[in-house]
Amino acid sequence: MNTHPSSVVTAAVFDTKPYDREALQRASANHGIEWHFLDFRLTQDSASAARNARAVCVFVNDELSRPCLEVLAAQGVELIALRCTGSNHVDVDAAKQLKLTVTRVPVYSPHAVAEHAVALLLTLNRKTHRAFNRVRELNFSLNGLVGFDLHGKTAGIIGTGKIGRVTAEILHGFGMRVLAYDLFPNHEWARQAGVEYAEVSVLLRDSDVISLHTPLTAETRYIIRADTIKLMRRGSILINVSRGALVDTKALIQALKSGRLAGVGLDVYEEEEGIFFEDLSGEVLHDDELARLLTFPNVLITSHQAFLTREALSEIARTTVANISALAGQASFVEGSVVT
Ligand code: NAD
């Protein structure tokens, strides 16, 4: 049980990286939060490390399954504060039944994520990742580095929420025609931004660049798979900074082997848990599909870093601290952040 006076909230922070610790400590000065920073992920087995904590703070690859939530609830945890937007990794029904409040960060910097999507696109298209390595080896040859003008080409944005809209606007600024697809189209924004909504099949058929910006749900899982890849233009570029399981990796590898896709930029991967965010440089990679993806010169993978800007980190920390402080009655939960 918590032994502190009710004005001090003890929070166990799982999967803490140095930049999380710094941002949370900076945001919580005078907020009466006692942090327990843990560098391992939350799993059913590690959940006991949250004993004495009223709040648990976790990130995208922590486990929030029913058995894990049961351990947390039995220890007296009241709040699970996600330091991310997506809540697809939470067993929401179990959290409700166990009377655990779950909060997320509804918005931090859509610009951080959208700009990273565009960074992947520009790098892949102009092959600056390969040019960087070549020039360091004094190889000044340009052979194999031909890209294409984005200006005048068509971009397809799947999901026009906060991040998808910013991505669309940046690409429109490059002089691209922008097609969009969303379950709930925002026609007023599209009119102002010069974006056209289209059926997903039309978007896939007509786009030279496709960027995914939906959350991971039962409907969006494998939205990019063998039969939807077949609809895509030969030579198109696919960017996924949203969630790994939006893309069927096996089908993606086949499409890359056949030369159907000109480039793939991934900030997320369906089996990233336990791999992304870790330094495995001295170890053997056991994931054969990730290993295969890494062999393609036209695949660019970053390790779920699209959110990683100073502005995003400080906004994530501000919302997280506000939600944890709400436990001590110092504030209410940040609007739009309560999942359960
Ligand atoms: P958002 O909720 O503002 O937008 C999501 C959009 O997807 C909404 O417009 C929604 O209507 C649409 N959508 C939902 N289901 C759909 C479907 N089946 N078909 C078509 N459209 C559908 O979310 P956001 O802030 O723009 O974030 C999008 C996603 O980006 C998050 O869910 C998260 O998974 C991911 N993300 C990744 C990082 C990173 O660091 N790589 C950081 C933040 C967010």
PDB file of N, CA, C and O in Angstrom, residues 23 26 34 87 95 100 132 154 194 229 232 234 251 270 273 327 335:
ATOM      1  N   ALA A  23      12.836  14.774 -18.979  1.00  0.00           N
ATOM      2  CA  ALA A  23      11.618  15.540 -19.289  1.00  0.00           C
ATOM      3  C   ALA A  23      10.613  15.448 -18.136  1.00  0.00           C
ATOM      4  O   ALA A  23       9.982  16.449 -17.762  1.00  0.00           O
ATOM      5  N   ARG A  26      11.819  17.522 -15.155  1.00  0.00           N
ATOM      6  CA  ARG A  26      11.692  18.959 -15.407  1.00  0.00           C
ATOM      7  C   ARG A  26      10.226  19.393 -15.289  1.00  0.00           C
ATOM      8  O   ARG A  26       9.914  20.430 -14.710  1.00  0.00           O
ATOM      9  N   GLU A  34       6.681  11.445  -6.543  1.00  0.00           N
ATOM     10  CA  GLU A  34       7.929  10.734  -6.261  1.00  0.00           C
ATOM     11  C   GLU A  34       8.106   9.679  -7.349  1.00  0.00           C
ATOM     12  O   GLU A  34       7.299   8.758  -7.471  1.00  0.00           O
ATOM     13  N   SER A  87      -3.391   3.619 -27.795  1.00  0.00           N
ATOM     14  CA  SER A  87      -3.680   2.772 -26.633  1.00  0.00           C
ATOM     15  C   SER A  87      -4.015   1.355 -27.085  1.00  0.00           C
ATOM     16  O   SER A  87      -4.664   0.602 -26.371  1.00  0.00           O
ATOM     17  N   ALA A  95      -8.934  -3.342 -17.884  1.00  0.00           N
ATOM     18  CA  ALA A  95      -8.650  -2.144 -17.075  1.00  0.00           C
ATOM     19  C   ALA A  95      -9.933  -1.606 -16.444  1.00  0.00           C
ATOM     20  O   ALA A  95      -9.961  -1.246 -15.260  1.00  0.00           O
ATOM     21  N   LEU A 100      -9.090   0.396 -13.042  1.00  0.00           N
ATOM     22  CA  LEU A 100      -7.833   1.119 -13.271  1.00  0.00           C
ATOM     23  C   LEU A 100      -8.122   2.261 -14.244  1.00  0.00           C
ATOM     24  O   LEU A 100      -8.713   2.034 -15.301  1.00  0.00           O
ATOM     25  N   PHE A 132      25.475   9.264 -48.065  1.00  0.00           N
ATOM     26  CA  PHE A 132      26.243   9.552 -46.839  1.00  0.00           C
ATOM     27  C   PHE A 132      27.356   8.508 -46.662  1.00  0.00           C
ATOM     28  O   PHE A 132      28.524   8.849 -46.453  1.00  0.00           O
ATOM     29  N   THR A 154       1.808  12.432 -56.907  1.00  0.00           N
ATOM     30  CA  THR A 154       0.624  12.294 -56.052  1.00  0.00           C
ATOM     31  C   THR A 154       0.987  11.569 -54.757  1.00  0.00           C
ATOM     32  O   THR A 154       1.650  10.530 -54.789  1.00  0.00           O
ATOM     33  N   GLY A 194      -6.377  22.021 -49.793  1.00  0.00           N
ATOM     34  CA  GLY A 194      -6.192  21.599 -51.185  1.00  0.00           C
ATOM     35  C   GLY A 194      -6.000  20.100 -51.322  1.00  0.00           C
ATOM     36  O   GLY A 194      -5.267  19.627 -52.195  1.00  0.00           O
ATOM     37  N   ILE A 229      -1.390  -4.272 -51.785  1.00  0.00           N
ATOM     38  CA  ILE A 229      -0.128  -3.880 -52.458  1.00  0.00           C
ATOM     39  C   ILE A 229      -0.303  -4.014 -53.970  1.00  0.00           C
ATOM     40  O   ILE A 229       0.210  -3.201 -54.743  1.00  0.00           O
ATOM     41  N   MET A 232      -1.373  -0.988 -55.628  1.00  0.00           N
ATOM     42  CA  MET A 232      -0.471   0.175 -55.615  1.00  0.00           C
ATOM     43  C   MET A 232       0.303   0.284 -56.918  1.00  0.00           C
ATOM     44  O   MET A 232       0.586  -0.708 -57.567  1.00  0.00           O
ATOM     45  N   ARG A 234       3.258   0.490 -59.437  1.00  0.00           N
ATOM     46  CA  ARG A 234       4.615  -0.039 -59.479  1.00  0.00           C
ATOM     47  C   ARG A 234       5.590   1.135 -59.281  1.00  0.00           C
ATOM     48  O   ARG A 234       5.408   2.185 -59.875  1.00  0.00           O
ATOM     49  N   ALA A 251       4.130  -9.873 -46.764  1.00  0.00           N
ATOM     50  CA  ALA A 251       3.697  -9.379 -48.079  1.00  0.00           C
ATOM     51  C   ALA A 251       4.606  -8.241 -48.542  1.00  0.00           C
ATOM     52  O   ALA A 251       4.920  -8.116 -49.732  1.00  0.00           O
ATOM     53  N   GLU A 270       5.908  -4.551 -36.935  1.00  0.00           N
ATOM     54  CA  GLU A 270       4.895  -5.287 -36.171  1.00  0.00           C
ATOM     55  C   GLU A 270       5.471  -6.101 -35.017  1.00  0.00           C
ATOM     56  O   GLU A 270       4.779  -6.371 -34.057  1.00  0.00           O
ATOM     57  N   GLU A 273       8.486  -4.948 -30.456  1.00  0.00           N
ATOM     58  CA  GLU A 273       8.584  -5.066 -29.007  1.00  0.00           C
ATOM     59  C   GLU A 273       9.849  -5.846 -28.613  1.00  0.00           C
ATOM     60  O   GLU A 273      10.101  -6.925 -29.138  1.00  0.00           O
ATOM     61  N   LEU A 327      -4.343  12.561  -9.452  1.00  0.00           N
ATOM     62  CA  LEU A 327      -4.595  11.554  -8.405  1.00  0.00           C
ATOM     63  C   LEU A 327      -4.585  12.179  -7.019  1.00  0.00           C
ATOM     64  O   LEU A 327      -5.289  11.741  -6.120  1.00  0.00           O
ATOM     65  N   GLU A 335      -7.887  17.076 -20.696  1.00  0.00           N
ATOM     66  CA  GLU A 335      -9.019  16.811 -21.584  1.00  0.00           C
ATOM     67  C   GLU A 335      -8.626  15.861 -22.729  1.00  0.00           C
ATOM     68  O   GLU A 335      -7.571  16.035 -23.357  1.00  0.00           O
TER      69      GLU A 335
END
